[in-house]
CSV table of C-alpha atoms in Angstrom, one decimal:
chain,number,residue,atom,x,y,z
A,1,MET,CA,-28.1,-20.8,-9.4
A,2,SER,CA,-26.8,-19.3,-12.6
A,3,GLU,CA,-23.2,-19.9,-13.5
A,4,THR,CA,-20.4,-18.0,-15.2
A,5,HIS,CA,-17.1,-19.6,-16.3
A,6,SER,CA,-13.8,-17.8,-16.9
A,7,ASP,CA,-10.2,-18.9,-17.2
A,8,ILE,CA,-9.4,-16.9,-14.1
A,9,VAL,CA,-11.5,-15.6,-11.2
A,10,ILE,CA,-10.0,-12.8,-9.2
A,11,LEU,CA,-11.3,-12.0,-5.7
A,12,GLY,CA,-10.8,-8.2,-5.1
A,13,ALA,CA,-11.2,-5.2,-7.4
A,14,GLY,CA,-8.7,-3.0,-5.8
A,15,VAL,CA,-5.5,-1.8,-7.5
A,16,ILE,CA,-3.8,-5.2,-7.1
A,17,GLY,CA,-6.7,-7.3,-8.4
A,18,LEU,CA,-7.3,-5.0,-11.4
A,19,SER,CA,-3.6,-5.0,-12.2
A,20,CYS,CA,-3.6,-8.8,-12.1
A,21,ALA,CA,-6.7,-8.8,-14.4
A,22,TRP,CA,-5.1,-6.5,-16.9
A,23,HIS,CA,-1.9,-8.6,-17.2
A,24,LEU,CA,-3.8,-11.8,-17.4
A,25,LEU,CA,-6.0,-10.4,-20.2
A,26,GLN,CA,-2.8,-9.4,-22.0
A,27,ALA,CA,-1.7,-13.0,-21.7
A,28,GLY,CA,-4.8,-14.2,-23.5
A,29,ARG,CA,-6.9,-15.3,-20.5
A,30,SER,CA,-10.5,-14.6,-19.8
A,31,VAL,CA,-11.0,-12.9,-16.5
A,32,THR,CA,-13.8,-12.2,-14.0
A,33,VAL,CA,-13.1,-9.9,-11.0
A,34,ILE,CA,-15.4,-10.1,-8.0
A,35,ASP,CA,-15.5,-7.6,-5.2
A,36,GLN,CA,-17.7,-7.3,-2.0
A,37,GLY,CA,-17.8,-3.6,-2.5
A,38,ARG,CA,-17.2,-1.2,-5.3
A,39,LEU,CA,-14.3,-1.0,-7.7
A,40,GLY,CA,-11.3,0.5,-5.8
A,41,GLY,CA,-13.4,1.2,-2.7
A,42,GLY,CA,-10.8,0.1,-0.1
A,43,ALA,CA,-7.3,1.3,0.5
A,44,SER,CA,-6.9,1.9,-3.2
A,45,HIS,CA,-9.2,4.9,-2.9
A,46,GLY,CA,-7.9,7.2,-0.1
A,47,ASN,CA,-4.2,6.9,-0.1
A,48,CYS,CA,-1.8,9.7,-1.1
A,49,GLY,CA,-1.1,8.3,-4.6
A,50,THR,CA,2.7,8.2,-4.5
A,51,LEU,CA,4.8,5.6,-6.3
A,52,THR,CA,7.8,5.3,-4.0
A,53,PRO,CA,10.9,3.2,-4.5
A,54,SER,CA,12.1,5.5,-1.7
A,55,HIS,CA,9.8,3.5,0.7
A,56,ALA,CA,11.9,0.3,0.2
A,57,ALA,CA,13.0,0.3,3.9
A,58,PRO,CA,10.8,-2.1,5.9
A,59,LEU,CA,8.7,-1.1,8.9
A,60,ALA,CA,10.5,-3.7,11.0
A,61,MET,CA,13.9,-2.2,11.9
A,62,PRO,CA,16.0,-2.0,15.1
A,63,GLY,CA,14.4,0.3,17.7
A,64,MET,CA,10.9,-0.1,16.3
A,65,VAL,CA,9.6,-2.3,19.1
A,66,SER,CA,10.6,0.1,21.9
A,67,GLN,CA,9.2,3.0,19.9
A,68,ALA,CA,5.9,1.2,19.4
A,69,LEU,CA,5.7,0.4,23.1
A,70,ARG,CA,6.2,4.1,24.0
A,71,TRP,CA,3.5,5.1,21.5
A,72,MET,CA,0.9,2.4,22.6
A,73,LEU,CA,-1.0,4.7,24.9
A,74,LYS,CA,-0.6,7.8,22.7
A,75,LYS,CA,-3.8,7.9,20.7
A,76,ASP,CA,-2.4,10.2,18.0
A,77,ALA,CA,0.9,8.4,17.6
A,78,PRO,CA,2.0,7.9,13.9
A,79,PHE,CA,2.4,4.1,14.6
A,80,ARG,CA,0.0,2.8,17.2
A,81,VAL,CA,-1.1,-0.7,18.4
A,82,ALA,CA,-4.4,-0.3,20.2
A,83,PRO,CA,-4.3,-2.3,23.5
A,84,ARG,CA,-6.7,-5.3,23.2
A,85,LEU,CA,-6.8,-9.0,23.6
A,86,ASP,CA,-6.2,-10.4,20.2
A,87,PRO,CA,-4.1,-13.7,19.9
A,88,GLU,CA,-3.6,-13.3,16.1
A,89,LEU,CA,-2.3,-9.7,16.5
A,90,PHE,CA,-0.1,-10.8,19.4
A,91,GLY,CA,1.5,-13.6,17.3
A,92,TRP,CA,1.9,-11.2,14.4
A,93,MET,CA,3.6,-8.6,16.6
A,94,LEU,CA,5.9,-11.2,18.1
A,95,ARG,CA,7.1,-12.2,14.7
A,96,PHE,CA,7.4,-8.6,13.7
A,97,SER,CA,9.6,-7.9,16.7
A,98,GLN,CA,11.9,-10.8,15.8
A,99,ARG,CA,12.6,-9.2,12.5
A,100,CYS,CA,13.7,-5.9,13.9
A,101,ASN,CA,17.4,-6.5,13.2
A,102,TRP,CA,19.7,-5.2,10.5
A,103,LYS,CA,20.2,-8.6,8.8
A,104,ASP,CA,16.4,-9.0,8.1
A,105,PHE,CA,16.2,-5.3,7.4
A,106,ASN,CA,18.8,-5.5,4.6
A,107,ALA,CA,17.2,-8.6,3.0
A,108,VAL,CA,13.8,-7.0,2.9
A,109,ASN,CA,15.1,-3.7,1.7
A,110,ARG,CA,16.7,-5.4,-1.3
A,111,ALA,CA,13.5,-7.3,-2.1
A,112,LYS,CA,11.3,-4.3,-1.8
A,113,ALA,CA,13.6,-2.1,-3.8
A,114,ALA,CA,13.5,-4.7,-6.7
A,115,ILE,CA,9.7,-4.8,-7.0
A,116,LEU,CA,9.2,-1.1,-6.3
A,117,THR,CA,11.7,0.2,-8.9
A,118,HIS,CA,10.4,-2.3,-11.5
A,119,SER,CA,6.8,-1.4,-10.8
A,120,ARG,CA,7.4,2.3,-11.0
A,121,ALA,CA,8.9,1.9,-14.5
A,122,MET,CA,6.0,-0.3,-15.5
A,123,THR,CA,3.4,2.1,-14.3
A,124,SER,CA,4.9,4.9,-16.2
A,125,ALA,CA,4.8,2.8,-19.4
A,126,LEU,CA,1.2,1.7,-18.8
A,127,VAL,CA,0.0,5.3,-18.2
A,128,ALA,CA,1.6,6.4,-21.5
A,129,GLU,CA,0.6,3.3,-23.6
A,130,GLN,CA,-3.0,3.2,-22.4
A,131,ALA,CA,-3.5,7.0,-22.1
A,132,LEU,CA,-4.6,6.7,-18.5
A,133,ASP,CA,-6.2,9.9,-17.2
A,134,CYS,CA,-4.9,9.8,-13.6
A,135,GLU,CA,-2.7,13.0,-13.2
A,136,TYR,CA,0.5,10.9,-13.3
A,137,VAL,CA,3.6,13.1,-12.8
A,138,GLU,CA,7.2,12.0,-12.4
A,139,SER,CA,7.7,14.4,-9.5
A,140,GLY,CA,10.0,12.7,-7.0
A,141,THR,CA,9.2,13.0,-3.3
A,142,LEU,CA,10.6,15.3,-0.6
A,143,TYR,CA,11.1,14.2,3.0
A,144,VAL,CA,11.4,17.3,5.1
A,145,PHE,CA,12.5,17.8,8.7
A,146,ARG,CA,12.2,20.4,11.5
A,147,ASP,CA,14.7,18.9,13.9
A,148,GLN,CA,18.4,18.7,13.0
A,149,ARG,CA,19.0,15.7,15.3
A,150,GLN,CA,16.3,13.6,13.7
A,151,LEU,CA,17.6,14.6,10.2
A,152,ASP,CA,21.1,13.5,11.2
A,153,GLU,CA,19.8,10.2,12.6
A,154,PHE,CA,18.0,9.7,9.3
A,155,ALA,CA,21.4,8.9,7.6
A,156,TRP,CA,20.5,5.2,7.8
A,157,HIS,CA,17.8,5.9,5.2
A,158,THR,CA,20.2,7.4,2.7
A,159,ARG,CA,22.6,4.4,3.1
A,160,SER,CA,19.9,1.8,2.8
A,161,LEU,CA,18.6,3.3,-0.5
A,162,GLU,CA,22.1,3.9,-2.0
A,163,GLU,CA,22.9,0.2,-1.2
A,164,VAL,CA,20.1,-0.9,-3.5
A,165,GLY,CA,20.7,1.7,-6.2
A,166,ILE,CA,18.0,4.2,-5.4
A,167,ALA,CA,19.0,7.8,-5.7
A,168,VAL,CA,18.8,10.2,-2.8
A,169,GLN,CA,19.7,13.9,-2.8
A,170,HIS,CA,20.2,16.1,0.3
A,171,ARG,CA,18.7,19.6,0.5
A,172,ASP,CA,19.1,22.3,3.1
A,173,GLY,CA,16.2,24.4,4.4
A,174,ASP,CA,16.7,27.4,2.1
A,175,THR,CA,17.0,25.2,-1.0
A,176,LEU,CA,13.8,23.3,0.0
A,177,ARG,CA,11.9,26.6,0.4
A,178,GLY,CA,13.2,27.7,-3.0
A,179,ILE,CA,11.7,24.5,-4.5
A,180,GLU,CA,8.6,24.5,-2.3
A,181,PRO,CA,7.6,28.0,-1.1
A,182,CYS,CA,4.7,26.4,0.8
A,183,LEU,CA,7.3,25.3,3.5
A,184,LEU,CA,7.6,27.3,6.7
A,185,ASP,CA,11.0,28.6,8.0
A,186,SER,CA,10.8,25.9,10.7
A,187,VAL,CA,11.9,23.3,8.0
A,188,ILE,CA,15.7,23.0,8.3
A,189,GLY,CA,16.5,20.4,5.6
A,190,GLY,CA,15.5,17.1,4.0
A,191,VAL,CA,16.1,14.6,1.2
A,192,PHE,CA,14.8,14.4,-2.3
A,193,HIS,CA,14.0,11.1,-4.1
A,194,PRO,CA,14.1,11.8,-7.8
A,195,GLY,CA,12.9,8.4,-8.8
A,196,ASP,CA,9.4,8.6,-7.2
A,197,ALA,CA,6.2,9.7,-8.9
A,198,GLN,CA,2.6,10.5,-8.1
A,199,LEU,CA,-0.9,10.0,-9.5
A,200,ARG,CA,-4.5,10.5,-8.4
A,201,PRO,CA,-5.2,7.0,-6.9
A,202,ASP,CA,-9.0,6.9,-7.3
A,203,ARG,CA,-8.7,7.9,-11.0
A,204,PHE,CA,-5.9,5.4,-11.6
A,205,VAL,CA,-8.0,2.6,-10.2
A,206,ALA,CA,-11.0,3.8,-12.3
A,207,GLU,CA,-8.8,3.8,-15.4
A,208,LEU,CA,-7.6,0.3,-14.7
A,209,GLY,CA,-11.2,-0.8,-14.4
A,210,ARG,CA,-11.9,0.9,-17.7
A,211,ILE,CA,-9.1,-0.9,-19.6
A,212,VAL,CA,-9.9,-4.2,-18.0
A,213,ARG,CA,-13.5,-4.0,-19.2
A,214,ALA,CA,-12.4,-2.7,-22.6
A,215,GLY,CA,-10.0,-5.7,-22.8
A,216,GLY,CA,-12.9,-8.1,-22.3
A,217,GLY,CA,-12.7,-8.6,-18.5
A,218,GLN,CA,-15.8,-8.8,-16.4
A,219,ILE,CA,-15.9,-6.8,-13.1
A,220,VAL,CA,-18.7,-7.8,-10.6
A,221,GLU,CA,-19.2,-5.2,-7.8
A,222,GLN,CA,-21.2,-5.5,-4.6
A,223,ALA,CA,-21.0,-9.3,-4.6
A,224,ALA,CA,-19.6,-10.6,-1.3
A,225,PRO,CA,-18.3,-14.2,-1.6
A,226,GLU,CA,-20.9,-16.4,0.1
A,227,ALA,CA,-19.0,-19.6,-0.3
A,228,ILE,CA,-15.8,-21.0,-1.8
A,229,GLU,CA,-16.3,-24.5,-3.2
A,230,ARG,CA,-13.5,-27.1,-3.2
A,231,GLU,CA,-12.8,-30.6,-4.4
A,232,GLY,CA,-9.6,-32.1,-3.0
A,233,ASP,CA,-6.8,-29.6,-3.4
A,234,ARG,CA,-8.6,-27.5,-6.0
A,235,ILE,CA,-11.0,-24.6,-5.8
A,236,THR,CA,-13.9,-25.2,-8.1
A,237,ALA,CA,-16.2,-22.2,-7.7
A,238,VAL,CA,-17.0,-19.0,-5.8
A,239,ARG,CA,-20.6,-18.2,-5.0
A,240,ALA,CA,-21.2,-14.5,-4.8
A,241,GLY,CA,-24.2,-12.2,-5.4
A,242,GLY,CA,-26.5,-15.1,-6.2
A,243,ARG,CA,-24.3,-16.5,-9.0
A,244,ARG,CA,-21.7,-19.3,-9.1
A,245,TYR,CA,-18.4,-18.4,-10.7
A,246,THR,CA,-16.2,-21.3,-11.9
A,247,ALA,CA,-12.7,-21.0,-13.2
A,248,ASP,CA,-9.5,-23.0,-14.0
A,249,ARG,CA,-7.5,-20.7,-11.7
A,250,PHE,CA,-8.3,-18.3,-8.8
A,251,VAL,CA,-6.4,-15.3,-7.5
A,252,LEU,CA,-6.9,-14.0,-4.0
A,253,ALA,CA,-6.4,-10.2,-4.0
A,254,VAL,CA,-8.6,-9.0,-1.2
A,255,GLY,CA,-6.0,-6.9,0.6
A,256,ALA,CA,-6.7,-6.4,4.3
A,257,TRP,CA,-9.5,-9.0,4.2
A,258,SER,CA,-7.0,-11.8,3.3
A,259,ALA,CA,-7.0,-13.4,6.7
A,260,PRO,CA,-10.8,-13.9,7.1
A,261,VAL,CA,-11.2,-15.0,3.5
A,262,GLY,CA,-8.1,-17.3,3.8
A,263,ARG,CA,-9.7,-19.0,6.8
A,264,GLN,CA,-12.5,-20.2,4.4
A,265,LEU,CA,-9.7,-22.1,2.6
A,266,GLY,CA,-8.0,-23.4,5.7
A,267,LEU,CA,-5.1,-20.8,5.2
A,268,ARG,CA,-3.6,-18.8,8.0
A,269,ILE,CA,-2.6,-15.8,6.0
A,270,PRO,CA,-0.5,-13.5,8.3
A,271,VAL,CA,-2.1,-10.2,7.2
A,272,GLN,CA,-3.2,-7.7,9.8
A,273,PRO,CA,-5.3,-4.6,8.9
A,274,GLY,CA,-3.2,-1.5,9.4
A,275,LYS,CA,-5.6,1.4,9.5
A,276,GLY,CA,-4.6,4.6,7.7
A,277,TYR,CA,-6.4,8.0,7.4
A,278,SER,CA,-6.6,10.8,5.0
A,279,ILE,CA,-8.3,14.2,4.6
A,280,THR,CA,-9.0,15.6,1.1
A,281,TYR,CA,-9.5,19.2,0.2
A,282,THR,CA,-9.8,21.5,-2.7
A,283,ARG,CA,-6.4,22.7,-3.7
A,284,PRO,CA,-4.9,25.6,-1.6
A,285,SER,CA,-3.4,28.6,-3.4
A,286,LEU,CA,0.1,27.8,-2.1
A,287,ALA,CA,0.2,24.0,-2.6
A,288,ASN,CA,3.2,21.8,-2.8
A,289,ARG,CA,4.4,20.8,-6.3
A,290,ILE,CA,6.3,17.7,-5.1
A,291,PRO,CA,4.7,15.2,-2.7
A,292,LEU,CA,6.0,15.8,0.8
A,293,VAL,CA,6.6,13.5,3.8
A,294,LEU,CA,6.6,15.6,7.0
A,295,LYS,CA,9.0,13.3,8.8
A,296,GLU,CA,8.7,14.1,12.5
A,297,ASP,CA,4.9,13.9,12.3
A,298,SER,CA,4.7,11.2,9.6
A,299,VAL,CA,2.2,13.1,7.4
A,300,CYS,CA,2.2,12.7,3.6
A,301,VAL,CA,1.0,15.7,1.6
A,302,THR,CA,0.0,15.3,-2.0
A,303,ALA,CA,-1.5,18.0,-4.3
A,304,TRP,CA,-3.1,17.4,-7.7
A,305,GLU,CA,-4.6,19.7,-10.2
A,306,GLY,CA,-8.1,19.2,-8.7
A,307,GLY,CA,-7.3,18.3,-5.1
A,308,TYR,CA,-5.1,18.2,-2.0
A,309,ARG,CA,-4.6,15.4,0.5
A,310,LEU,CA,-3.1,14.9,4.0
A,311,GLY,CA,-2.6,11.3,4.8
A,312,SER,CA,-0.7,8.5,6.6
A,313,THR,CA,-0.6,7.1,10.1
A,314,MET,CA,-0.6,3.4,11.0
A,315,GLU,CA,-3.0,2.0,13.6
A,316,PHE,CA,-3.4,-1.7,14.5
A,317,ALA,CA,-7.0,-1.7,15.9
A,318,GLY,CA,-8.5,-4.7,14.0
A,319,TYR,CA,-11.4,-3.9,11.7
A,320,ASP,CA,-12.5,-0.9,13.7
A,321,THR,CA,-14.9,1.2,11.6
A,322,GLN,CA,-14.7,4.4,13.7
A,323,LEU,CA,-13.5,7.5,11.9
A,324,ASN,CA,-11.1,8.4,14.7
A,325,ARG,CA,-11.2,12.2,15.2
A,326,VAL,CA,-8.0,12.1,17.3
A,327,ARG,CA,-6.0,10.7,14.4
A,328,LEU,CA,-7.5,13.0,11.8
A,329,ASP,CA,-6.7,16.0,14.0
A,330,ALA,CA,-3.1,14.7,14.2
A,331,LEU,CA,-2.8,15.0,10.4
A,332,ARG,CA,-4.0,18.6,10.6
A,333,ARG,CA,-1.7,19.6,13.5
A,334,GLY,CA,1.3,17.9,11.8
A,335,ALA,CA,0.7,19.7,8.5
A,336,ALA,CA,0.4,23.1,10.3
A,337,ARG,CA,4.0,22.7,11.8
A,338,TYR,CA,5.5,22.6,8.3
A,339,LEU,CA,3.2,24.4,5.8
A,340,ARG,CA,2.1,27.9,5.2
A,341,GLU,CA,-1.3,26.7,4.0
A,342,PRO,CA,-1.7,23.3,5.7
A,343,GLU,CA,-5.3,22.8,4.6
A,344,GLY,CA,-7.3,23.6,1.4
A,345,PRO,CA,-10.2,26.0,1.3
A,346,VAL,CA,-12.9,23.3,1.2
A,347,GLN,CA,-12.7,19.8,2.8
A,348,THR,CA,-14.2,17.2,0.5
A,349,GLU,CA,-13.6,13.9,2.3
A,350,GLU,CA,-12.4,12.4,5.5
A,351,TRP,CA,-11.4,8.7,5.0
A,352,TYR,CA,-10.0,5.7,6.6
A,353,GLY,CA,-8.9,2.4,5.1
A,354,TRP,CA,-7.1,-0.8,6.1
A,355,ARG,CA,-3.7,-1.7,4.5
A,356,PRO,CA,-2.8,-5.4,4.3
A,357,MET,CA,0.3,-5.7,6.6
A,358,THR,CA,2.6,-8.7,6.7
A,359,TYR,CA,5.0,-9.0,9.6
A,360,ASP,CA,8.0,-9.2,7.3
A,361,ASP,CA,6.7,-6.2,5.3
A,362,LEU,CA,6.9,-8.0,2.0
A,363,PRO,CA,3.9,-8.8,-0.3
A,364,ILE,CA,2.6,-12.4,-0.7
A,365,ILE,CA,2.7,-13.1,-4.4
A,366,GLY,CA,2.7,-16.6,-5.8
A,367,PRO,CA,1.0,-20.0,-5.9
A,368,SER,CA,-0.5,-21.6,-2.8
A,369,ARG,CA,1.0,-24.9,-1.6
A,370,ARG,CA,-2.3,-26.0,-0.2
A,371,HIS,CA,-4.5,-25.3,-3.3
A,372,ALA,CA,-3.2,-26.4,-6.7
A,373,ASN,CA,-5.1,-23.7,-8.6
A,374,LEU,CA,-4.9,-20.7,-6.2
A,375,MET,CA,-2.6,-17.7,-6.6
A,376,LEU,CA,-2.1,-15.2,-3.8
A,377,ALA,CA,-1.6,-11.5,-4.4
A,378,THR,CA,-1.8,-9.7,-1.1
A,379,GLY,CA,0.1,-8.2,1.8
A,380,HIS,CA,1.3,-5.0,0.0
A,381,GLY,CA,1.1,-2.9,3.1
A,382,MET,CA,1.2,0.8,2.4
A,383,LEU,CA,2.6,0.3,-1.1
A,384,GLY,CA,-0.3,-1.3,-3.1
A,385,VAL,CA,-0.3,1.4,-5.8
A,386,SER,CA,3.5,1.4,-5.9
A,387,MET,CA,3.8,-2.4,-6.4
A,388,SER,CA,0.6,-3.0,-8.4
A,389,ALA,CA,2.0,-3.1,-11.9
A,390,ALA,CA,4.9,-5.5,-11.1
A,391,THR,CA,2.5,-7.7,-9.0
A,392,GLY,CA,0.1,-8.1,-11.9
A,393,GLN,CA,3.0,-9.0,-14.3
A,394,LEU,CA,4.4,-11.5,-11.8
A,395,VAL,CA,1.0,-13.2,-11.3
A,396,ALA,CA,0.4,-13.4,-15.0
A,397,GLU,CA,3.8,-14.9,-15.6
A,398,LEU,CA,3.5,-17.5,-12.9
A,399,ILE,CA,0.0,-18.6,-14.0
A,400,SER,CA,1.2,-18.7,-17.6
A,401,GLU,CA,4.3,-20.7,-16.5
A,402,ARG,CA,6.6,-18.3,-18.2
A,403,ALA,CA,10.0,-17.1,-17.1
A,404,THR,CA,9.5,-14.3,-14.5
A,405,THR,CA,10.8,-10.8,-14.9
A,406,LEU,CA,11.4,-10.6,-11.2
A,407,ASP,CA,12.8,-13.3,-8.9
A,408,PRO,CA,9.5,-14.5,-7.2
A,409,ALA,CA,11.3,-16.2,-4.3
A,410,PRO,CA,11.2,-13.2,-1.8
A,411,TYR,CA,7.5,-12.8,-2.2
A,412,SER,CA,6.5,-16.5,-2.2
A,413,PRO,CA,3.6,-17.7,0.0
A,414,ALA,CA,5.9,-20.7,0.8
A,415,ARG,CA,7.7,-18.6,3.4
A,416,PHE,CA,4.4,-18.8,5.4
A,417,SER,CA,3.6,-22.4,4.4
A,418,LEU,CA,0.6,-21.2,2.5
């Protein structure tokens, strides 16, 4: 078996793995990235492309468990746990439920805000410095409502963001329609997050791949890991695609596949695949200028120069490969309640993908306790693009044993004894 050696081997060529590769190349390391599929072919491809410090609030919050139970049998619910016998999911959900309190909420909110705001600034700088062609716009995001009671109850969101220094601006319905004429009269108000941004995620990942290769990195696609070799507490090689890849250090950045890959290393990585959906169209004539979150229906709407996307939903159904028509139709119905032109003239793609969800809603970034030369970079949930730049920087700093720009403690694998 032929052999390739690099300073660093990264498993996973999604937005997280490629960001890690870029920052490690900048630190002077040789890097090989290996992926079982194609570059950016997972959750990095079909998301709505927003960079959102406004999403600092964790999924686990008071009232979420009762809401999830009410939605369990509702197949088009925005957040759904498909009923099935799965001991790992049961344990994950139990730990998730234990974190649905304000104390844990506030701690996670602070930690997510720190990495999201830093990463947002880093992404802006990277796009400018490397001239990335990805339709990056510092647009902000708008959360819009049709129901006054739900808008009033959303006051917790404003408080939670203001407490961590993230700006929020309230807008009434008439003001929103002045900003976005695409909105129907049924929209009664909402909030604007001026610090958010957007990009075209597939192009962003392709551009990351381009600069990684231009910087000397090797990206190996369609090479599923066949075996991970170990000696004592060190990983020595990964066998994939008929080759053997050796390295001094390894980075696990396989997203929603972290749990099954981790089991090969004796690690119980608490990541569940949270299935999301999107529908992409050509751009309608009356498209939104600012990314929208249609709150009561939990639908994200993003428009680019050459496209338009409805996305979101969260379904815990394991690695189910069905393109669920019920959930896709829910995106269309939701958009039609808020928008004058909810769909574009031509549908170009229906998509699903799995997000890597941790029960505390924080990413897992840092060195493994079990393997002396393994770094973990996973568990970014719905915010992989938003957190990617800061994750890559933190991984490179930790591997290089430099002072870290961010406090790594909240994201450490040590909290899960990994």
